[in-house]
PDB file of C-alpha atoms in Angstrom:
ATOM      1  CA  UNK C   1       0.000   0.000   0.000  1.00  0.00           C
ATOM      2  CA  UNK C   2       1.304   3.405  -0.847  1.00  0.00           C
ATOM      3  CA  UNK C   3       2.045   5.761   2.008  1.00  0.00           C
ATOM      4  CA  UNK C   4      -0.281   8.434   0.647  1.00  0.00           C
ATOM      5  CA  UNK C   5      -3.202   5.992   0.380  1.00  0.00           C
ATOM      6  CA  UNK C   6      -2.576   4.768   3.908  1.00  0.00           C
ATOM      7  CA  UNK C   7      -2.491   8.307   5.349  1.00  0.00           C
ATOM      8  CA  UNK C   8      -5.683   9.208   3.515  1.00  0.00           C
ATOM      9  CA  UNK C   9      -7.432   6.119   4.898  1.00  0.00           C
ATOM     10  CA  UNK C  10      -6.297   6.930   8.436  1.00  0.00           C
ATOM     11  CA  UNK C  11      -7.471  10.541   8.071  1.00  0.00           C
ATOM     12  CA  UNK C  12     -10.933   9.500   6.828  1.00  0.00           C
ATOM     13  CA  UNK C  13     -11.505   6.727   9.376  1.00  0.00           C
ATOM     14  CA  UNK C  14     -12.561   8.892  12.379  1.00  0.00           C
ATOM     15  CA  UNK C  15     -15.141  10.699  10.245  1.00  0.00           C
ATOM     16  CA  UNK C  16     -16.580   7.394   9.092  1.00  0.00           C
ATOM     17  CA  UNK C  17     -16.900   6.118  12.657  1.00  0.00           C
ATOM     18  CA  UNK C  18     -18.167   9.415  14.053  1.00  0.00           C
ATOM     19  CA  UNK C  19     -21.284   9.393  11.876  1.00  0.00           C
ATOM     20  CA  UNK C  20     -23.969   7.521  13.790  1.00  0.00           C
ATOM     21  CA  UNK C  21     -27.407   7.067  12.241  1.00  0.00           C
ATOM     22  CA  UNK C  22     -30.163   9.013  13.957  1.00  0.00           C
ATOM     23  CA  UNK C  23     -32.665   7.103  16.048  1.00  0.00           C
ATOM     24  CA  UNK C  24     -36.359   7.221  15.209  1.00  0.00           C
ATOM     25  CA  UNK C  25     -37.000   9.483  18.200  1.00  0.00           C
ATOM     26  CA  UNK C  26     -34.302  11.943  17.043  1.00  0.00           C
ATOM     27  CA  UNK C  27     -35.729  12.015  13.502  1.00  0.00           C
ATOM     28  CA  UNK C  28     -39.199  12.581  14.968  1.00  0.00           C
ATOM     29  CA  UNK C  29     -37.931  15.450  17.148  1.00  0.00           C
ATOM     30  CA  UNK C  30     -36.280  17.120  14.146  1.00  0.00           C
ATOM     31  CA  UNK C  31     -39.387  16.780  11.960  1.00  0.00           C
ATOM     32  CA  UNK C  32     -41.661  17.943  14.795  1.00  0.00           C
ATOM     33  CA  UNK C  33     -39.532  21.033  15.420  1.00  0.00           C
ATOM     34  CA  UNK C  34     -39.728  21.896  11.718  1.00  0.00           C
ATOM     35  CA  UNK C  35     -43.519  21.449  11.824  1.00  0.00           C
ATOM     36  CA  UNK C  36     -43.708  23.581  14.983  1.00  0.00           C
ATOM     37  CA  UNK C  37     -41.755  26.429  13.437  1.00  0.00           C
ATOM     38  CA  UNK C  38     -43.955  26.257  10.334  1.00  0.00           C
ATOM     39  CA  UNK C  39     -47.041  26.474  12.572  1.00  0.00           C
ATOM     40  CA  UNK C  40     -45.644  29.498  14.416  1.00  0.00           C
ATOM     41  CA  UNK C  41     -44.817  31.179  11.102  1.00  0.00           C
ATOM     42  CA  UNK C  42     -48.370  30.651   9.841  1.00  0.00           C
ATOM     43  CA  UNK C  43     -49.789  32.046  13.095  1.00  0.00           C
ATOM     44  CA  UNK C  44     -47.468  35.080  12.870  1.00  0.00           C
ATOM     45  CA  UNK C  45     -48.723  35.702   9.325  1.00  0.00           C
ATOM     46  CA  UNK C  46     -52.294  35.965  10.616  1.00  0.00           C
ATOM     47  CA  UNK C  47     -53.422  32.365  10.660  1.00  0.00           C
ATOM     48  CA  UNK C  48     -56.149  31.261  13.053  1.00  0.00           C
ATOM     49  CA  UNK C  49     -54.544  29.760  16.170  1.00  0.00           C
ATOM     50  CA  UNK C  50     -57.032  26.913  16.733  1.00  0.00           C
ATOM     51  CA  UNK C  51     -56.937  25.780  13.107  1.00  0.00           C
ATOM     52  CA  UNK C  52     -53.153  25.897  13.001  1.00  0.00           C
ATOM     53  CA  UNK C  53     -52.885  24.000  16.290  1.00  0.00           C
ATOM     54  CA  UNK C  54     -55.227  21.273  15.000  1.00  0.00           C
ATOM     55  CA  UNK C  55     -53.181  21.076  11.818  1.00  0.00           C
ATOM     56  CA  UNK C  56     -49.976  20.748  13.857  1.00  0.00           C
ATOM     57  CA  UNK C  57     -51.445  18.040  16.108  1.00  0.00           C
ATOM     58  CA  UNK C  58     -52.442  16.002  13.052  1.00  0.00           C
ATOM     59  CA  UNK C  59     -48.972  16.477  11.560  1.00  0.00           C
ATOM     60  CA  UNK C  60     -47.344  15.394  14.843  1.00  0.00           C
ATOM     61  CA  UNK C  61     -49.513  12.268  14.994  1.00  0.00           C
ATOM     62  CA  UNK C  62     -48.607  11.380  11.402  1.00  0.00           C
ATOM     63  CA  UNK C  63     -44.919  11.902  12.213  1.00  0.00           C
ATOM     64  CA  UNK C  64     -45.207   9.632  15.264  1.00  0.00           C
ATOM     65  CA  UNK C  65     -46.737   6.920  13.080  1.00  0.00           C
ATOM     66  CA  UNK C  66     -44.147   7.466  10.336  1.00  0.00           C
ATOM     67  CA  UNK C  67     -41.200   7.129  12.707  1.00  0.00           C
ATOM     68  CA  UNK C  68     -42.952   4.528  14.914  1.00  0.00           C
ATOM     69  CA  UNK C  69     -42.437   6.720  17.979  1.00  0.00           C
ATOM     70  CA  UNK C  70     -45.051   6.604  20.702  1.00  0.00           C
ATOM     71  CA  UNK C  71     -44.965   9.022  23.601  1.00  0.00           C
ATOM     72  CA  UNK C  72     -46.124   8.377  27.149  1.00  0.00           C
ATOM     73  CA  UNK C  73     -49.464  10.113  27.454  1.00  0.00           C
ATOM     74  CA  UNK C  74     -50.622   9.220  30.942  1.00  0.00           C
ATOM     75  CA  UNK C  75     -51.847   5.856  32.191  1.00  0.00           C
ATOM     76  CA  UNK C  76     -51.668   4.260  28.749  1.00  0.00           C
ATOM     77  CA  UNK C  77     -49.466   4.727  25.729  1.00  0.00           C
ATOM     78  CA  UNK C  78     -50.545   4.888  22.131  1.00  0.00           C
ATOM     79  CA  UNK C  79     -49.992   1.113  22.003  1.00  0.00           C
ATOM     80  CA  UNK C  80     -52.231   0.552  25.021  1.00  0.00           C
ATOM     81  CA  UNK C  81     -49.434  -0.642  27.324  1.00  0.00           C
ATOM     82  CA  UNK C  82     -50.109  -0.270  31.039  1.00  0.00           C
ATOM     83  CA  UNK C  83     -47.350  -0.382  33.638  1.00  0.00           C
ATOM     84  CA  UNK C  84     -48.159  -2.895  36.426  1.00  0.00           C
ATOM     85  CA  UNK C  85     -47.663  -0.231  39.132  1.00  0.00           C
ATOM     86  CA  UNK C  86     -50.441   1.962  37.726  1.00  0.00           C
ATOM     87  CA  UNK C  87     -53.855   1.608  39.377  1.00  0.00           C
ATOM     88  CA  UNK C  88     -56.289  -0.622  37.543  1.00  0.00           C
ATOM     89  CA  UNK C  89     -59.264   1.010  35.881  1.00  0.00           C
ATOM     90  CA  UNK C  90     -62.668   0.066  37.263  1.00  0.00           C
TER      91      UNK C  90
END
């Protein structure tokens, strides 16, 4: 192997290992922040707050389904999982 090729390979290696793929939750957070800023821009331009909020909530739900990310929303999750320590419903 030529010295120049070897040095180039050594220089590129840390960059190749440093790049980690984003998790589904990180991709969801990025997409949700973009959707949030778009909602705030539309509201600042005179959009109706309730309509824009409903639009954002639908977009967030679609993003959660797209990235298969489900958030804890109280006693049950979107998948219906219940933690054993939570009180049973009557």
